[in-house]
Coordinates of C-alpha atoms in Angstrom, one line a residue:
M13 CA -0.2 -48.9 66.8
D14 CA 3.0 -48.8 65.1
P15 CA 5.9 -47.6 67.4
R16 CA 7.5 -46.3 64.4
R17 CA 4.6 -43.7 64.1
A18 CA 5.5 -42.2 67.4
R19 CA 9.2 -41.9 66.8
D20 CA 9.1 -40.6 63.0
P21 CA 7.0 -37.3 62.9
R22 CA 6.5 -37.6 59.0
L23 CA 4.8 -41.1 59.7
A24 CA 2.4 -39.4 62.3
R25 CA 1.0 -37.1 59.8
V26 CA -2.0 -38.4 58.0
D27 CA -1.8 -38.1 54.3
P28 CA -4.2 -35.3 53.5
R29 CA -5.5 -37.2 50.1
L30 CA -6.9 -39.6 52.4
Q31 CA -9.0 -37.3 54.3
R32 CA -10.7 -36.1 50.9
G33 CA -13.9 -38.1 50.2
P34 CA -15.9 -38.6 47.3
S35 CA -17.8 -35.7 47.9
A36 CA -14.7 -33.5 48.0
L37 CA -14.5 -33.8 43.8
P38 CA -16.2 -30.8 42.2
T39 CA -18.9 -31.6 40.2
P40 CA -19.3 -29.8 36.9
S41 CA -22.5 -27.7 36.7
P42 CA -24.8 -28.1 33.7
Q43 CA -23.5 -25.0 32.1
Q44 CA -20.0 -26.2 32.3
Q45 CA -21.1 -29.5 30.7
S46 CA -22.7 -27.6 27.9
G47 CA -19.7 -25.4 27.5
S48 CA -17.5 -28.4 27.5
L49 CA -19.6 -30.1 24.9
Q50 CA -19.7 -27.1 22.5
G51 CA -16.0 -26.7 22.9
A52 CA -15.3 -30.3 21.9
T53 CA -17.7 -29.9 19.0
Q54 CA -16.2 -26.6 17.9
W55 CA -12.4 -28.4 18.2
T56 CA -13.8 -31.1 16.0
A57 CA -15.2 -28.7 13.3
N58 CA -11.8 -26.8 13.4
G59 CA -10.3 -30.2 12.3
A60 CA -8.6 -31.2 15.4
Y61 CA -8.5 -34.7 16.8
M62 CA -11.8 -35.5 18.6
T63 CA -11.4 -36.8 22.0
S64 CA -15.0 -37.1 23.1
Q65 CA -16.1 -40.5 23.1
S66 CA -19.7 -39.0 23.3
M67 CA -19.2 -37.6 19.8
V68 CA -18.8 -41.1 18.0
P69 CA -22.1 -42.8 18.1
N70 CA -23.7 -39.6 16.5
V71 CA -21.3 -39.6 13.7
L72 CA -21.7 -43.2 12.9
V73 CA -25.4 -43.0 13.1
Q74 CA -25.3 -40.0 10.6
Q75 CA -23.0 -42.2 8.2
V76 CA -25.3 -45.0 8.6
D77 CA -28.1 -42.8 7.5
T78 CA -26.1 -41.1 4.5
D79 CA -25.3 -44.7 3.2
S80 CA -28.9 -45.9 3.4
E81 CA -30.0 -42.7 1.4
N82 CA -27.2 -43.5 -1.3
A83 CA -28.2 -47.1 -1.3
I84 CA -32.1 -46.3 -2.0
A85 CA -31.7 -43.4 -4.3
G86 CA -29.1 -45.3 -6.6
P87 CA -25.9 -43.7 -8.4
S88 CA -25.9 -40.2 -9.7
A89 CA -27.1 -39.7 -13.2
P90 CA -26.5 -36.7 -15.4
A91 CA -29.2 -34.2 -15.3
N92 CA -29.5 -34.3 -19.1
N93 CA -28.8 -37.5 -20.8
A94 CA -29.7 -36.3 -24.4
G95 CA -25.9 -36.0 -25.2
Y96 CA -25.0 -39.7 -24.2
S97 CA -25.5 -42.7 -26.5
A98 CA -24.7 -46.3 -26.2
Y99 CA -21.3 -47.7 -27.1
K100 CA -20.7 -48.5 -30.9
P101 CA -17.7 -50.3 -31.8
R102 CA -15.9 -49.1 -34.9
P103 CA -16.4 -51.4 -37.9
L104 CA -13.7 -53.4 -39.6
F105 CA -13.7 -52.8 -43.1
C106 CA -12.1 -55.7 -45.4
V107 CA -11.3 -54.8 -49.3
V108 CA -11.1 -57.9 -51.6
C109 CA -9.8 -58.2 -55.2
A110 CA -8.2 -61.0 -57.1
S111 CA -4.4 -60.8 -56.2
N112 CA -4.4 -58.4 -53.0
Q113 CA -2.0 -56.1 -55.3
N114 CA -3.6 -53.0 -57.1
R115 CA -7.4 -52.6 -56.2
S116 CA -7.6 -53.8 -52.8
M117 CA -4.3 -52.4 -51.7
E118 CA -5.3 -49.1 -53.0
G119 CA -8.4 -49.2 -50.8
H120 CA -6.5 -50.6 -48.1
H121 CA -4.2 -47.5 -48.3
V122 CA -6.7 -44.7 -48.2
L123 CA -9.0 -46.2 -45.6
Q124 CA -5.8 -47.0 -43.4
K125 CA -4.4 -43.2 -44.0
A126 CA -7.8 -42.0 -43.2
G127 CA -7.8 -43.7 -39.9
Y128 CA -10.2 -46.7 -40.5
R129 CA -9.9 -50.3 -39.2
V130 CA -9.1 -51.9 -42.4
I131 CA -7.7 -55.3 -43.8
S132 CA -7.4 -56.6 -47.4
Y133 CA -7.1 -60.1 -49.1
G134 CA -7.3 -61.7 -52.6
T135 CA -9.6 -64.7 -54.1
G136 CA -7.3 -65.8 -56.9
S137 CA -5.7 -69.1 -56.7
A138 CA -2.4 -67.2 -57.1
V139 CA -0.9 -63.6 -57.4
R140 CA -0.8 -62.7 -60.9
L141 CA 0.9 -59.4 -62.2
P142 CA 1.9 -58.3 -65.8
G143 CA 5.0 -59.5 -67.3
P144 CA 6.9 -58.8 -70.5
S145 CA 4.1 -60.0 -72.8
I146 CA 0.1 -60.9 -72.2
D147 CA 1.0 -64.5 -72.4
K148 CA 3.8 -64.6 -70.0
P149 CA 2.8 -63.1 -66.5
N150 CA 4.6 -63.0 -63.5
I151 CA 3.1 -65.3 -61.0
Y152 CA 3.6 -65.7 -57.0
S153 CA 2.0 -67.7 -54.6
F154 CA 0.0 -65.9 -51.9
G155 CA 2.4 -64.9 -48.9
T156 CA 5.3 -64.1 -51.0
P157 CA 6.4 -60.6 -49.2
Y158 CA 5.8 -57.7 -51.2
N159 CA 9.7 -56.6 -50.9
S160 CA 10.7 -59.8 -52.5
I161 CA 8.4 -59.4 -55.6
Y162 CA 9.6 -55.9 -56.0
E163 CA 13.4 -57.0 -55.9
E164 CA 12.8 -59.5 -58.1
L165 CA 11.0 -57.6 -60.7
N166 CA 13.4 -54.7 -60.1
A167 CA 16.3 -57.0 -61.2
K168 CA 14.6 -58.5 -64.2
D169 CA 13.7 -55.1 -66.2
P170 CA 13.6 -51.9 -63.8
K171 CA 12.8 -49.9 -66.8
L172 CA 9.8 -52.0 -67.8
Y173 CA 8.2 -52.4 -64.3
T174 CA 8.7 -48.9 -63.5
A175 CA 7.0 -47.7 -66.8
N176 CA 3.8 -50.1 -66.2
G177 CA 3.7 -48.8 -62.4
L178 CA 4.4 -52.3 -60.7
L179 CA 7.4 -51.1 -58.9
Q180 CA 5.5 -48.1 -57.3
M181 CA 2.7 -50.3 -56.6
L182 CA 4.7 -52.8 -54.9
D183 CA 6.5 -50.4 -52.8
R184 CA 3.2 -48.9 -51.6
N185 CA 2.1 -52.5 -50.7
R186 CA 5.5 -53.4 -48.8
R187 CA 5.0 -50.2 -46.8
I188 CA 1.4 -51.4 -45.8
K189 CA 1.8 -54.9 -44.8
L190 CA 4.3 -57.9 -45.4
A191 CA 2.5 -60.1 -48.2
P192 CA -0.9 -60.6 -50.1
E193 CA -3.1 -62.6 -48.1
R194 CA -5.8 -65.0 -49.7
W195 CA -9.5 -64.6 -48.4
Q196 CA -10.3 -68.3 -48.3
D197 CA -7.3 -68.6 -45.7
S198 CA -8.5 -65.8 -43.6
K199 CA -9.8 -66.2 -40.0
T200 CA -10.6 -62.4 -39.3
V201 CA -14.3 -61.7 -38.8
A202 CA -15.0 -58.2 -40.6
D203 CA -18.0 -56.3 -40.5
V204 CA -18.2 -55.0 -43.9
V205 CA -16.4 -56.7 -47.0
I206 CA -15.8 -54.2 -49.9
T207 CA -14.9 -56.4 -53.2
C208 CA -13.7 -55.1 -56.4
E209 CA -15.5 -57.1 -59.0
E210 CA -18.2 -59.4 -59.4
R211 CA -16.3 -62.3 -59.6
C212 CA -14.6 -61.4 -56.3
F213 CA -18.1 -60.7 -54.7
D214 CA -19.2 -64.3 -55.8
A215 CA -16.2 -65.8 -54.4
V216 CA -16.6 -64.3 -51.1
C217 CA -20.2 -65.1 -50.7
D218 CA -19.6 -68.8 -51.8
D219 CA -16.9 -69.1 -49.3
L220 CA -18.8 -67.6 -46.4
L221 CA -21.8 -69.8 -47.3
S222 CA -19.5 -72.8 -47.4
R223 CA -18.5 -72.1 -43.9
G224 CA -21.8 -72.8 -42.2
G225 CA -22.4 -69.6 -40.2
D226 CA -21.5 -70.8 -37.0
F227 CA -20.9 -67.6 -35.5
N228 CA -24.0 -66.2 -36.7
K229 CA -22.2 -63.0 -37.1
P230 CA -23.6 -61.0 -40.0
V231 CA -21.8 -59.3 -42.5
H232 CA -22.5 -56.9 -45.2
I233 CA -20.7 -57.6 -48.6
I234 CA -20.8 -54.5 -51.0
N235 CA -19.1 -54.7 -54.7
I236 CA -17.7 -51.9 -56.2
E237 CA -17.0 -52.8 -59.8
I238 CA -13.6 -51.5 -60.8
K239 CA -11.3 -51.9 -63.6
D240 CA -8.1 -53.5 -63.0
N241 CA -5.5 -50.8 -63.6
H242 CA -3.8 -48.0 -61.5
E243 CA -5.9 -44.9 -62.7
E244 CA -9.4 -46.8 -61.8
A245 CA -8.0 -48.1 -58.6
L246 CA -7.4 -44.4 -57.4
I247 CA -10.9 -43.2 -58.6
A248 CA -12.4 -46.1 -56.8
G249 CA -10.1 -45.4 -53.5
K250 CA -12.1 -41.9 -53.2
A251 CA -15.4 -43.8 -53.5
M252 CA -14.4 -46.4 -51.1
L253 CA -13.8 -43.5 -48.5
D254 CA -17.4 -41.8 -49.0
L255 CA -18.9 -45.5 -48.5
A256 CA -16.8 -46.1 -45.0
A257 CA -17.8 -42.7 -43.8
A258 CA -21.4 -43.2 -44.3
I259 CA -21.2 -46.7 -42.7
E260 CA -19.0 -45.7 -39.5
I261 CA -21.5 -42.9 -38.5
S262 CA -24.4 -44.9 -39.3
Q263 CA -26.0 -45.9 -35.8
D264 CA -27.8 -49.1 -37.3
I265 CA -26.1 -50.3 -40.5
D266 CA -28.9 -52.9 -41.2
E267 CA -31.6 -50.0 -41.2
D268 CA -29.4 -47.5 -43.1
I269 CA -27.5 -49.7 -45.7
D270 CA -30.2 -49.2 -48.4
R271 CA -30.0 -45.4 -48.2
I272 CA -26.1 -45.3 -48.0
L273 CA -26.0 -47.4 -51.2
Q274 CA -28.5 -45.0 -53.0
V275 CA -26.4 -42.1 -51.9
Q276 CA -23.3 -43.8 -53.1
Q277 CA -24.7 -44.9 -56.3
E278 CA -25.8 -41.0 -57.2
R279 CA -22.1 -39.8 -56.1
H280 CA -20.0 -42.3 -57.7
P281 CA -20.0 -44.1 -61.2
H282 CA -19.4 -47.5 -60.0
S283 CA -22.1 -50.3 -60.3
L284 CA -22.9 -51.7 -56.9
L285 CA -24.1 -55.3 -55.7
H286 CA -24.8 -56.3 -52.1
A287 CA -25.6 -59.2 -50.0
I288 CA -25.6 -59.9 -46.4
A289 CA -23.9 -63.3 -45.4
F290 CA -23.0 -64.9 -41.8
Y291 CA -19.7 -65.8 -40.4

């Protein structure tokens, strides 16, 4: 026996916690356990933090079951698919004349203004514009900026070139792109090529044939016969708009092209040619 225990009355007392055995702890009744579980469930439903560890397995099982059902069922689809169609890229139109100045640029202008995807080229060996006489044309190489041609002709004879419409035409052209481009030097792959006279149609077909069709990409070549003057170019621009609209709304241009050209011929006076080539 510790001699200090007899002298110090505090040490003589026995700690009452040491006298409480395991059986002294109150055991919750089944009703209390059920109430605690309900309370935990209700607490969780109200958005509070769940501290009950016994709730975690049930949540995990429910989550696994939900994921399994989703994996089996697949992604949800709209109830009605009638209004949905496969993606169809917008066609790229290419308008071609001899010098990429009058007819092709009028087509480029009206199609671009209407919101279509469009480019333009010329098939000639050089850019030829009317001069002071029929045997003295103004000749430029492809790639010469429209603005440079405009300034040169305006410096030569502004009255003459205003009267024949060249300065107005060049002013329009320089607002659309930098310079006339040659078809034979182009690398862009178009979906529809609209030529403005038969010799340009033949030049495009011959050039594509000489390329060998390595891409195996089909292209529709449509010729609209247009006289090379400003008045006829304006009239033909409206015809190109109708043609582009019919082609763009078509779901299958290969199937619909004959019908489209028939309607086009009935509505407009220009004679048409059509061929399919490959890039």
